Amino acid sequence: MYEIIKNYRDNEQLRHSFNELAMKTFDIDFEDWYQNGYWTDRYNPHSIVIDGKVVANVSVNTTVFEIVYKNKQACNQRLRT
């Protein structure tokens, strides 16, 4: 059975598993980014976890940008679980 997990930035086990998947897939590691305070609430991974291991992931980055002098939110998500 699997779970869909989100908002697990401070869960060390899941974060390390996420990093293992990122290294295996893209050869990148987010741990330094996390340790240096760059992983904020604006970065939000949504992962499929099987037996405590992240096996798939999609991430959302929210940001505000200006279009014709008006602030707009780039991603306005409402996820329900």
XYZ file of C-alpha atoms in Angstrom:
81
model
C 0.000 0.000 0.000
C 1.172 3.543 -0.647
C 0.621 6.956 0.937
C 0.718 10.408 -0.611
C 2.699 12.632 1.731
C 3.215 16.397 1.611
C 4.719 19.040 3.884
C 7.390 16.725 5.294
C 10.362 19.086 5.127
C 11.240 18.582 8.806
C 10.721 14.808 8.805
C 14.320 13.618 8.612
C 13.538 10.090 7.394
C 11.285 11.212 4.540
C 13.548 14.146 3.625
C 16.542 11.818 3.297
C 14.486 9.377 1.253
C 13.363 12.258 -0.978
C 17.020 13.253 -1.402
C 17.959 9.690 -2.342
C 15.310 9.741 -5.067
C 16.489 13.169 -6.297
C 20.103 11.964 -6.429
C 19.154 8.764 -8.227
C 16.906 10.571 -10.719
C 18.545 13.982 -11.270
C 21.922 13.784 -9.503
C 20.927 16.612 -7.141
C 20.724 16.721 -3.355
C 18.518 19.129 -1.425
C 20.043 18.526 2.028
C 22.462 21.482 1.958
C 19.623 23.623 0.667
C 17.515 22.504 3.650
C 20.339 22.867 6.206
C 21.046 26.422 5.026
C 17.406 27.488 5.407
C 16.490 27.706 1.721
C 13.791 25.025 1.849
C 10.882 27.231 2.904
C 7.107 26.794 2.910
C 7.153 27.964 -0.708
C 8.711 24.645 -1.823
C 6.252 21.805 -1.344
C 6.975 18.226 -2.438
C 4.083 15.798 -2.814
C 5.446 12.280 -2.720
C 4.280 8.719 -2.997
C 5.719 6.728 -0.100
C 5.839 2.939 0.108
C 7.174 1.281 3.262
C 8.632 4.585 4.465
C 10.488 5.252 1.217
C 9.779 8.061 -1.265
C 9.313 6.356 -4.650
C 7.820 9.202 -6.703
C 7.487 12.946 -6.336
C 6.080 16.106 -7.837
C 6.933 19.448 -6.260
C 5.211 22.812 -6.280
C 7.042 26.127 -5.959
C 4.811 29.060 -5.133
C 6.000 32.515 -6.003
C 4.628 35.993 -6.434
C 5.501 37.942 -9.538
C 4.450 41.230 -11.046
C 2.416 41.506 -14.234
C 1.562 44.997 -15.420
C 2.314 46.398 -11.968
C 0.033 43.936 -10.162
C 1.255 41.119 -7.914
C 0.076 37.686 -8.968
C 0.615 34.327 -7.327
C 2.159 31.852 -9.750
C 0.637 28.780 -8.172
C -2.483 28.910 -6.093
C -3.106 25.350 -5.051
C -5.870 23.790 -3.026
C -5.137 20.135 -2.448
C -7.379 17.932 -0.395
C -6.384 14.589 1.040
